[in-house]
Amino acid sequence: LNKMYGAATQLSLKDFVGFLHPRQRLNPTLDTYDIPSIFGRYGIIMPRRVFNRGTIYNHYQHFLRISDLDLALDIMDEQYPEYTATSETVLAKPDFYMCNTFIMRREDFLAWTKFQFDILFEFTRRMGFDSKEKIDEHMKEHISEFGIYRISKEPNHFNSASYLGAIVGHLSERLLNIWVHHHFKDEFILEVPLIEGEYLNNW
């Protein structure tokens, strides 16, 4: 998210912007395509959706503190009420895009980052996460509820900074799904398969 924010606010961007998560690799055949021609037909490129046994909302509730997502959605309803109906539809689905992987037009990227950071900055403000003590308190409650494995695969590196990054990162994933489906019908979303490092923590 730091790199995404920096790209949106500090870089002179090209016509198309893409982000990949370290755990995800898009099929390399995408590299042989002419990206502008793809965007003559599609509005956005996303990784193939992951399907879970529950809904997107249930999935978050299973692994993370649902009160965080509820607060982010409340803030979204306040700042962007036109997204409320879309969010209700999307969060009731069993399939979603994970790990903030995408390729989109520059103007869409700027619109997406404004949407998510408006919400995430307000979320961290309301949670009091400018205070390390508040983050640590939230982290201890999370560990008590779920155990450390729900948020970090490397307990020795589990600290307030990495925990905060994980929380806003997971919220960003859900917000991305809402944003994408609000702006693009399915037929205008090109889904590209993953060939390695596919995120398999579905349930």
PDB file of N, CA and C in Angstrom, residues 47-52 55-56 59 90 93-98 173-174 177 181:
ATOM      1  N   PRO A  47      -6.544 -10.845 -11.634  1.00  0.00           N
ATOM      2  CA  PRO A  47      -6.260 -12.274 -11.559  1.00  0.00           C
ATOM      3  C   PRO A  47      -7.567 -13.055 -11.472  1.00  0.00           C
ATOM      4  N   ARG A  48      -7.538 -14.318 -11.841  1.00  0.00           N
ATOM      5  CA  ARG A  48      -8.737 -15.138 -11.751  1.00  0.00           C
ATOM      6  C   ARG A  48      -9.239 -15.160 -10.313  1.00  0.00           C
ATOM      7  N   ARG A  49     -10.547 -15.058 -10.160  1.00  0.00           N
ATOM      8  CA  ARG A  49     -11.146 -14.995  -8.827  1.00  0.00           C
ATOM      9  C   ARG A  49     -10.943 -16.280  -8.026  1.00  0.00           C
ATOM     10  N   VAL A  50     -10.851 -16.117  -6.713  1.00  0.00           N
ATOM     11  CA  VAL A  50     -10.768 -17.244  -5.777  1.00  0.00           C
ATOM     12  C   VAL A  50     -12.164 -17.498  -5.225  1.00  0.00           C
ATOM     13  N   PHE A  51     -12.537 -18.772  -5.135  1.00  0.00           N
ATOM     14  CA  PHE A  51     -13.846 -19.141  -4.603  1.00  0.00           C
ATOM     15  C   PHE A  51     -13.686 -19.736  -3.212  1.00  0.00           C
ATOM     16  N   ASN A  52     -14.564 -19.342  -2.296  1.00  0.00           N
ATOM     17  CA  ASN A  52     -14.539 -19.830  -0.927  1.00  0.00           C
ATOM     18  C   ASN A  52     -15.864 -20.500  -0.583  1.00  0.00           C
ATOM     19  N   THR A  55     -19.169 -16.430   2.067  1.00  0.00           N
ATOM     20  CA  THR A  55     -19.168 -15.156   1.345  1.00  0.00           C
ATOM     21  C   THR A  55     -17.882 -14.399   1.641  1.00  0.00           C
ATOM     22  N   ILE A  56     -17.670 -13.327   0.910  1.00  0.00           N
ATOM     23  CA  ILE A  56     -16.508 -12.478   1.188  1.00  0.00           C
ATOM     24  C   ILE A  56     -16.562 -11.977   2.631  1.00  0.00           C
ATOM     25  N   HIS A  59     -15.751 -14.814   4.951  1.00  0.00           N
ATOM     26  CA  HIS A  59     -14.331 -15.128   4.848  1.00  0.00           C
ATOM     27  C   HIS A  59     -13.515 -14.204   5.741  1.00  0.00           C
ATOM     28  N   VAL A  90     -21.526  -7.356  -3.439  1.00  0.00           N
ATOM     29  CA  VAL A  90     -20.196  -7.963  -3.545  1.00  0.00           C
ATOM     30  C   VAL A  90     -19.853  -8.786  -2.306  1.00  0.00           C
ATOM     31  N   LYS A  93     -21.057 -12.340  -2.114  1.00  0.00           N
ATOM     32  CA  LYS A  93     -20.568 -13.298  -3.098  1.00  0.00           C
ATOM     33  C   LYS A  93     -19.540 -14.249  -2.472  1.00  0.00           C
ATOM     34  N   PRO A  94     -19.360 -15.439  -3.053  1.00  0.00           N
ATOM     35  CA  PRO A  94     -18.347 -16.369  -2.544  1.00  0.00           C
ATOM     36  C   PRO A  94     -16.988 -16.207  -3.231  1.00  0.00           C
ATOM     37  N   ASP A  95     -16.920 -15.392  -4.273  1.00  0.00           N
ATOM     38  CA  ASP A  95     -15.705 -15.278  -5.056  1.00  0.00           C
ATOM     39  C   ASP A  95     -15.181 -13.851  -5.037  1.00  0.00           C
ATOM     40  N   PHE A  96     -13.858 -13.733  -4.970  1.00  0.00           N
ATOM     41  CA  PHE A  96     -13.296 -12.383  -4.975  1.00  0.00           C
ATOM     42  C   PHE A  96     -11.833 -12.380  -5.400  1.00  0.00           C
ATOM     43  N   TYR A  97     -11.369 -11.175  -5.737  1.00  0.00           N
ATOM     44  CA  TYR A  97      -9.994 -10.958  -6.162  1.00  0.00           C
ATOM     45  C   TYR A  97      -9.137 -10.687  -4.932  1.00  0.00           C
ATOM     46  N   MET A  98      -8.027 -11.402  -4.828  1.00  0.00           N
ATOM     47  CA  MET A  98      -7.205 -11.274  -3.637  1.00  0.00           C
ATOM     48  C   MET A  98      -5.866 -10.618  -3.938  1.00  0.00           C
ATOM     49  N   GLU A 173      -8.106  -5.094   0.109  1.00  0.00           N
ATOM     50  CA  GLU A 173      -8.560  -6.156  -0.807  1.00  0.00           C
ATOM     51  C   GLU A 173     -10.072  -6.129  -0.976  1.00  0.00           C
ATOM     52  N   ARG A 174     -10.783  -6.011   0.132  1.00  0.00           N
ATOM     53  CA  ARG A 174     -12.252  -6.009   0.049  1.00  0.00           C
ATOM     54  C   ARG A 174     -12.757  -4.740  -0.626  1.00  0.00           C
ATOM     55  N   ASN A 177     -12.465  -5.039  -4.410  1.00  0.00           N
ATOM     56  CA  ASN A 177     -13.553  -5.802  -5.016  1.00  0.00           C
ATOM     57  C   ASN A 177     -14.801  -4.944  -5.187  1.00  0.00           C
ATOM     58  N   HIS A 181     -16.222  -3.870  -9.008  1.00  0.00           N
ATOM     59  CA  HIS A 181     -17.557  -4.264  -9.435  1.00  0.00           C
ATOM     60  C   HIS A 181     -18.519  -3.079  -9.538  1.00  0.00           C
TER      61      HIS A 181
END
